[in-house]
């Protein structure tokens, strides 16, 4: 809705991991005319959106690198997901000169987690990549004391792209994400730990159920006192 994506190839350049002839995806934000008075403001808006996209994804990439390091200390964990790098490109001959460029992911594209936490994706819940993505979200939430959450995780297999970040209202360590703060609260309310959360020693975010107060045992009634026989007046026999 807000971007157009194009399959393209690198012709020249020195971007790491993307060699000339390599298949790539170029993403361009649609021109937003509302409130734009001249072309300079349009270009500035285009630049701001493209930079924000790079900032968010590459920030999430740094968090998942630290997550991978933590996972490597647990033998049973296996491979961790990867967030691919994204690059800012400038095309001076184009009316919308700024765009982002990333490697093309080939295969079935799956959403493992959504922004608001309301959608249930069976492939997310049952698959190994999906469970590891949810454990990554829990790990980041724990490491930032609930102030930051990587969300909208999606991609092909273990390779992810186009992620989002939600932060508390004031931001976290000078960084503000591109998703609503409410996503953090929704994640806390809806996240169910899986085996990878347990392997990393993460504690459940769900409150422990309170033990129901046991009803007081009914006391046995005291034994009834034996009834006394009542004797009526003695009737004297007639003479």
mmCIF file of C-alpha atoms in Angstrom:
data_model
loop_
_atom_site.group_PDB
_atom_site.id
_atom_site.type_symbol
_atom_site.label_atom_id
_atom_site.label_comp_id
_atom_site.label_asym_id
_atom_site.label_seq_id
_atom_site.Cartn_x
_atom_site.Cartn_y
_atom_site.Cartn_z
ATOM 1 C CA UNK A 1 0.000 0.000 0.000
ATOM 2 C CA UNK A 2 2.787 2.454 0.797
ATOM 3 C CA UNK A 3 5.674 1.057 -1.284
ATOM 4 C CA UNK A 4 6.381 -0.436 -4.639
ATOM 5 C CA UNK A 5 8.859 -3.298 -4.965
ATOM 6 C CA UNK A 6 10.839 -4.141 -8.099
ATOM 7 C CA UNK A 7 12.998 -7.116 -8.975
ATOM 8 C CA UNK A 8 16.261 -5.783 -10.358
ATOM 9 C CA UNK A 9 19.939 -6.608 -10.831
ATOM 10 C CA UNK A 10 23.053 -4.819 -9.715
ATOM 11 C CA UNK A 11 24.874 -3.385 -12.715
ATOM 12 C CA UNK A 12 27.656 -1.643 -10.838
ATOM 13 C CA UNK A 13 28.468 -0.623 -7.307
ATOM 14 C CA UNK A 14 30.362 -1.591 -4.212
ATOM 15 C CA UNK A 15 27.587 -2.688 -1.847
ATOM 16 C CA UNK A 16 28.819 -5.585 0.348
ATOM 17 C CA UNK A 17 27.169 -8.956 -0.334
ATOM 18 C CA UNK A 18 25.569 -7.641 -3.545
ATOM 19 C CA UNK A 19 27.814 -8.194 -6.530
ATOM 20 C CA UNK A 20 27.129 -6.974 -10.080
ATOM 21 C CA UNK A 21 24.604 -9.309 -11.725
ATOM 22 C CA UNK A 22 23.126 -10.297 -8.357
ATOM 23 C CA UNK A 23 19.304 -10.441 -8.093
ATOM 24 C CA UNK A 24 17.964 -7.744 -5.763
ATOM 25 C CA UNK A 25 14.748 -6.081 -4.682
ATOM 26 C CA UNK A 26 14.413 -2.308 -4.965
ATOM 27 C CA UNK A 27 11.724 -0.749 -2.738
ATOM 28 C CA UNK A 28 10.417 2.749 -3.366
ATOM 29 C CA UNK A 29 7.962 4.631 -1.155
ATOM 30 C CA UNK A 30 4.968 5.975 -3.041
ATOM 31 C CA UNK A 31 4.919 9.721 -3.538
ATOM 32 C CA UNK A 32 2.892 11.369 -0.767
ATOM 33 C CA UNK A 33 1.352 14.566 -2.108
ATOM 34 C CA UNK A 34 -0.610 15.593 0.990
ATOM 35 C CA UNK A 35 0.950 18.696 2.497
ATOM 36 C CA UNK A 36 3.724 18.726 -0.108
ATOM 37 C CA UNK A 37 4.145 22.187 -1.582
ATOM 38 C CA UNK A 38 7.076 21.644 -3.883
ATOM 39 C CA UNK A 39 9.346 18.954 -5.247
ATOM 40 C CA UNK A 40 12.048 19.641 -2.648
ATOM 41 C CA UNK A 41 9.673 18.696 0.173
ATOM 42 C CA UNK A 42 8.698 15.522 -1.701
ATOM 43 C CA UNK A 43 12.346 14.525 -2.066
ATOM 44 C CA UNK A 44 12.984 15.230 1.624
ATOM 45 C CA UNK A 45 9.968 13.094 2.620
ATOM 46 C CA UNK A 46 11.179 10.300 0.345
ATOM 47 C CA UNK A 47 14.661 10.499 1.891
ATOM 48 C CA UNK A 48 13.302 10.439 5.476
ATOM 49 C CA UNK A 49 11.167 7.332 4.848
ATOM 50 C CA UNK A 50 13.983 5.439 3.128
ATOM 51 C CA UNK A 51 16.473 6.264 5.909
ATOM 52 C CA UNK A 52 13.973 5.222 8.600
ATOM 53 C CA UNK A 53 13.453 1.872 6.872
ATOM 54 C CA UNK A 54 17.197 1.222 6.777
ATOM 55 C CA UNK A 55 17.614 2.349 10.375
ATOM 56 C CA UNK A 56 14.878 0.027 11.671
ATOM 57 C CA UNK A 57 15.949 -3.096 9.794
ATOM 58 C CA UNK A 58 19.651 -2.695 10.480
ATOM 59 C CA UNK A 59 18.951 -2.012 14.173
ATOM 60 C CA UNK A 60 16.920 -5.229 14.338
ATOM 61 C CA UNK A 61 19.811 -6.940 12.561
ATOM 62 C CA UNK A 62 22.182 -5.957 15.375
ATOM 63 C CA UNK A 63 19.805 -7.369 17.973
ATOM 64 C CA UNK A 64 19.514 -10.674 16.146
ATOM 65 C CA UNK A 65 23.310 -10.927 15.965
ATOM 66 C CA UNK A 66 23.419 -10.723 19.777
ATOM 67 C CA UNK A 67 20.576 -13.252 19.947
ATOM 68 C CA UNK A 68 22.575 -15.612 17.722
ATOM 69 C CA UNK A 69 25.564 -15.331 20.076
ATOM 70 C CA UNK A 70 23.332 -16.262 23.028
ATOM 71 C CA UNK A 71 21.831 -19.178 21.080
ATOM 72 C CA UNK A 72 25.277 -20.549 20.161
ATOM 73 C CA UNK A 73 25.951 -21.220 23.850
ATOM 74 C CA UNK A 74 23.018 -23.677 23.881
ATOM 75 C CA UNK A 75 23.876 -26.792 21.855
ATOM 76 C CA UNK A 76 20.286 -27.944 21.484
ATOM 77 C CA UNK A 77 19.201 -24.597 19.989
ATOM 78 C CA UNK A 78 20.619 -25.079 16.477
ATOM 79 C CA UNK A 79 20.783 -22.330 13.847
ATOM 80 C CA UNK A 80 19.275 -18.924 14.584
ATOM 81 C CA UNK A 81 17.308 -16.727 12.144
ATOM 82 C CA UNK A 82 19.033 -13.972 10.191
ATOM 83 C CA UNK A 83 17.759 -10.513 9.248
ATOM 84 C CA UNK A 84 19.269 -9.582 5.904
ATOM 85 C CA UNK A 85 20.967 -6.187 5.485
ATOM 86 C CA UNK A 86 19.240 -3.352 3.679
ATOM 87 C CA UNK A 87 20.963 -0.474 1.865
ATOM 88 C CA UNK A 88 20.047 3.112 1.016
ATOM 89 C CA UNK A 89 20.539 3.949 -2.651
ATOM 90 C CA UNK A 90 20.438 7.294 -4.424
ATOM 91 C CA UNK A 91 19.212 7.588 -8.021
ATOM 92 C CA UNK A 92 19.749 11.241 -8.971
ATOM 93 C CA UNK A 93 18.082 10.889 -12.374
ATOM 94 C CA UNK A 94 14.785 9.661 -10.853
ATOM 95 C CA UNK A 95 11.908 11.868 -9.645
ATOM 96 C CA UNK A 96 11.842 9.783 -6.440
ATOM 97 C CA UNK A 97 15.607 9.530 -5.995
ATOM 98 C CA UNK A 98 15.940 7.573 -2.734
ATOM 99 C CA UNK A 99 15.129 3.872 -2.384
ATOM 100 C CA UNK A 100 16.235 0.798 -0.469
ATOM 101 C CA UNK A 101 17.976 -2.223 -1.902
ATOM 102 C CA UNK A 102 18.261 -5.741 -0.516
ATOM 103 C CA UNK A 103 18.950 -9.273 -1.623
ATOM 104 C CA UNK A 104 16.035 -11.144 -3.193
ATOM 105 C CA UNK A 105 14.746 -14.047 -1.092
ATOM 106 C CA UNK A 106 13.640 -17.027 -3.182
ATOM 107 C CA UNK A 107 10.985 -19.396 -1.802
ATOM 108 C CA UNK A 108 7.745 -19.353 0.182
ATOM 109 C CA UNK A 109 7.405 -16.013 1.947
ATOM 110 C CA UNK A 110 5.852 -16.454 5.398
ATOM 111 C CA UNK A 111 4.787 -13.988 8.108
ATOM 112 C CA UNK A 112 5.990 -15.447 11.399
ATOM 113 C CA UNK A 113 4.725 -12.611 13.578
ATOM 114 C CA UNK A 114 2.479 -9.701 12.790
ATOM 115 C CA UNK A 115 2.588 -6.151 14.076
ATOM 116 C CA UNK A 116 -0.386 -6.171 16.408
ATOM 117 C CA UNK A 117 -0.158 -9.759 17.684
ATOM 118 C CA UNK A 118 -3.801 -10.472 16.855
ATOM 119 C CA UNK A 119 -3.267 -12.741 13.855
ATOM 120 C CA UNK A 120 -2.474 -16.415 14.456
ATOM 121 C CA UNK A 121 -0.290 -17.952 11.764
ATOM 122 C CA UNK A 122 -0.100 -21.737 11.881
ATOM 123 C CA UNK A 123 3.211 -21.742 10.034
ATOM 124 C CA UNK A 124 4.574 -19.405 12.685
ATOM 125 C CA UNK A 125 3.356 -21.514 15.565
ATOM 126 C CA UNK A 126 4.408 -24.930 14.283
ATOM 127 C CA UNK A 127 7.604 -24.312 12.298
ATOM 128 C CA UNK A 128 11.132 -24.128 13.666
ATOM 129 C CA UNK A 129 11.808 -20.672 12.126
ATOM 130 C CA UNK A 130 8.525 -19.380 13.507
ATOM 131 C CA UNK A 131 9.205 -20.559 17.039
ATOM 132 C CA UNK A 132 12.737 -19.151 16.940
ATOM 133 C CA UNK A 133 11.391 -15.801 15.718
ATOM 134 C CA UNK A 134 8.926 -15.676 18.617
ATOM 135 C CA UNK A 135 11.730 -16.617 21.037
ATOM 136 C CA UNK A 136 13.822 -13.787 19.529
ATOM 137 C CA UNK A 137 11.003 -11.330 20.218
ATOM 138 C CA UNK A 138 10.830 -12.556 23.822
ATOM 139 C CA UNK A 139 14.639 -12.314 24.165
ATOM 140 C CA UNK A 140 14.713 -8.699 22.917
ATOM 141 C CA UNK A 141 11.764 -7.789 25.154
ATOM 142 C CA UNK A 142 13.647 -9.254 28.123
ATOM 143 C CA UNK A 143 17.015 -7.619 27.263
ATOM 144 C CA UNK A 144 15.432 -4.162 26.907
ATOM 145 C CA UNK A 145 13.269 -4.476 30.035
ATOM 146 C CA UNK A 146 10.132 -4.368 27.918
ATOM 147 C CA UNK A 147 11.074 -1.100 26.190
ATOM 148 C CA UNK A 148 11.665 -2.467 22.673
ATOM 149 C CA UNK A 149 10.114 -5.192 20.529
ATOM 150 C CA UNK A 150 11.078 -6.442 17.065
ATOM 151 C CA UNK A 151 7.834 -7.247 15.296
ATOM 152 C CA UNK A 152 6.312 -8.031 11.895
ATOM 153 C CA UNK A 153 8.888 -10.778 11.359
ATOM 154 C CA UNK A 154 8.662 -12.380 7.931
ATOM 155 C CA UNK A 155 10.775 -13.982 5.282
ATOM 156 C CA UNK A 156 11.826 -17.217 3.615
ATOM 157 C CA UNK A 157 12.945 -19.939 5.991
ATOM 158 C CA UNK A 158 15.439 -18.495 8.454
ATOM 159 C CA UNK A 159 16.161 -15.376 6.354
ATOM 160 C CA UNK A 160 14.032 -12.397 7.328
ATOM 161 C CA UNK A 161 13.332 -8.932 5.957
ATOM 162 C CA UNK A 162 10.975 -5.956 6.224
ATOM 163 C CA UNK A 163 10.709 -6.137 10.008
ATOM 164 C CA UNK A 164 9.331 -3.449 12.309
ATOM 165 C CA UNK A 165 10.309 -2.141 15.742
ATOM 166 C CA UNK A 166 8.077 -0.826 18.503
ATOM 167 C CA UNK A 167 9.517 1.145 21.427
ATOM 168 C CA UNK A 168 8.123 2.764 24.546
ATOM 169 C CA UNK A 169 6.772 6.301 24.090
ATOM 170 C CA UNK A 170 10.069 7.951 25.008
ATOM 171 C CA UNK A 171 12.049 5.605 22.777
ATOM 172 C CA UNK A 172 14.860 3.332 23.895
ATOM 173 C CA UNK A 173 18.436 4.631 24.167
ATOM 174 C CA UNK A 174 17.688 7.435 21.717
ATOM 175 C CA UNK A 175 15.979 5.172 19.182
ATOM 176 C CA UNK A 176 12.289 5.296 18.244
ATOM 177 C CA UNK A 177 10.737 2.546 16.165
ATOM 178 C CA UNK A 178 8.189 2.687 13.370
ATOM 179 C CA UNK A 179 5.383 0.773 15.119
ATOM 180 C CA UNK A 180 2.852 1.729 17.778
ATOM 181 C CA UNK A 181 3.818 1.401 21.442
ATOM 182 C CA UNK A 182 0.674 -0.706 22.002
ATOM 183 C CA UNK A 183 2.328 -3.589 20.131
ATOM 184 C CA UNK A 184 4.597 -4.152 23.142
ATOM 185 C CA UNK A 185 1.629 -4.499 25.487
ATOM 186 C CA UNK A 186 -0.144 -6.831 23.056
ATOM 187 C CA UNK A 187 2.938 -9.030 22.765
ATOM 188 C CA UNK A 188 3.236 -9.259 26.531
ATOM 189 C CA UNK A 189 -0.415 -10.285 26.801
ATOM 190 C CA UNK A 190 -0.407 -12.809 23.938
ATOM 191 C CA UNK A 191 3.051 -14.406 23.818
ATOM 192 C CA UNK A 192 3.198 -18.081 24.733
ATOM 193 C CA UNK A 193 6.674 -19.438 25.409
ATOM 194 C CA UNK A 194 8.003 -22.340 23.331
ATOM 195 C CA UNK A 195 10.931 -24.726 23.743
ATOM 196 C CA UNK A 196 13.454 -22.144 22.464
ATOM 197 C CA UNK A 197 12.351 -19.611 25.084
ATOM 198 C CA UNK A 198 12.947 -22.299 27.693
ATOM 199 C CA UNK A 199 16.375 -23.197 26.276
ATOM 200 C CA UNK A 200 17.412 -19.550 26.638
ATOM 201 C CA UNK A 201 16.110 -19.446 30.215
ATOM 202 C CA UNK A 202 13.419 -16.853 29.469
ATOM 203 C CA UNK A 203 10.623 -16.626 31.994
ATOM 204 C CA UNK A 204 6.986 -16.667 30.919
ATOM 205 C CA UNK A 205 5.354 -13.262 30.459
ATOM 206 C CA UNK A 206 1.989 -14.622 31.528
ATOM 207 C CA UNK A 207 0.978 -14.125 35.170
ATOM 208 C CA UNK A 208 0.944 -17.278 37.234
ATOM 209 C CA UNK A 209 -2.583 -18.451 38.005
ATOM 210 C CA UNK A 210 -3.547 -17.842 41.569
ATOM 211 C CA UNK A 211 -4.331 -20.862 43.662
ATOM 212 C CA UNK A 212 -7.996 -21.014 44.480
ATOM 213 C CA UNK A 213 -8.638 -20.702 48.193
ATOM 214 C CA UNK A 214 -9.771 -24.052 49.512
ATOM 215 C CA UNK A 215 -13.200 -24.049 51.122
ATOM 216 C CA UNK A 216 -13.123 -24.636 54.901
ATOM 217 C CA UNK A 217 -13.854 -28.205 55.808
ATOM 218 C CA UNK A 218 -17.320 -28.653 57.252
ATOM 219 C CA UNK A 219 -17.216 -29.695 60.868
ATOM 220 C CA UNK A 220 -19.036 -32.863 61.807
ATOM 221 C CA UNK A 221 -22.150 -32.040 63.798
ATOM 222 C CA UNK A 222 -21.902 -33.004 67.500
ATOM 223 C CA UNK A 223 -23.532 -36.319 68.388
ATOM 224 C CA UNK A 224 -27.168 -35.921 69.279
ATOM 225 C CA UNK A 225 -27.984 -36.344 72.979
ATOM 226 C CA UNK A 226 -29.942 -39.543 73.704
ATOM 227 C CA UNK A 227 -33.629 -38.881 74.020
ATOM 228 C CA UNK A 228 -35.093 -39.466 77.451
ATOM 229 C CA UNK A 229 -38.192 -41.611 77.686
ATOM 230 C CA UNK A 230 -41.091 -39.698 78.993
ATOM 231 C CA UNK A 231 -43.507 -41.584 81.229
ATOM 232 C CA UNK A 232 -47.086 -40.464 81.546
ATOM 233 C CA UNK A 233 -49.067 -40.396 84.816
ATOM 234 C CA UNK A 234 -49.680 -43.811 86.348
ATOM 235 C CA UNK A 235 -53.341 -44.801 86.120
ATOM 236 C CA UNK A 236 -54.421 -46.633 89.169
ATOM 237 C CA UNK A 237 -56.606 -49.629 88.496
ATOM 238 C CA UNK A 238 -60.226 -49.465 89.487
ATOM 239 C CA UNK A 239 -61.246 -51.537 92.479
#
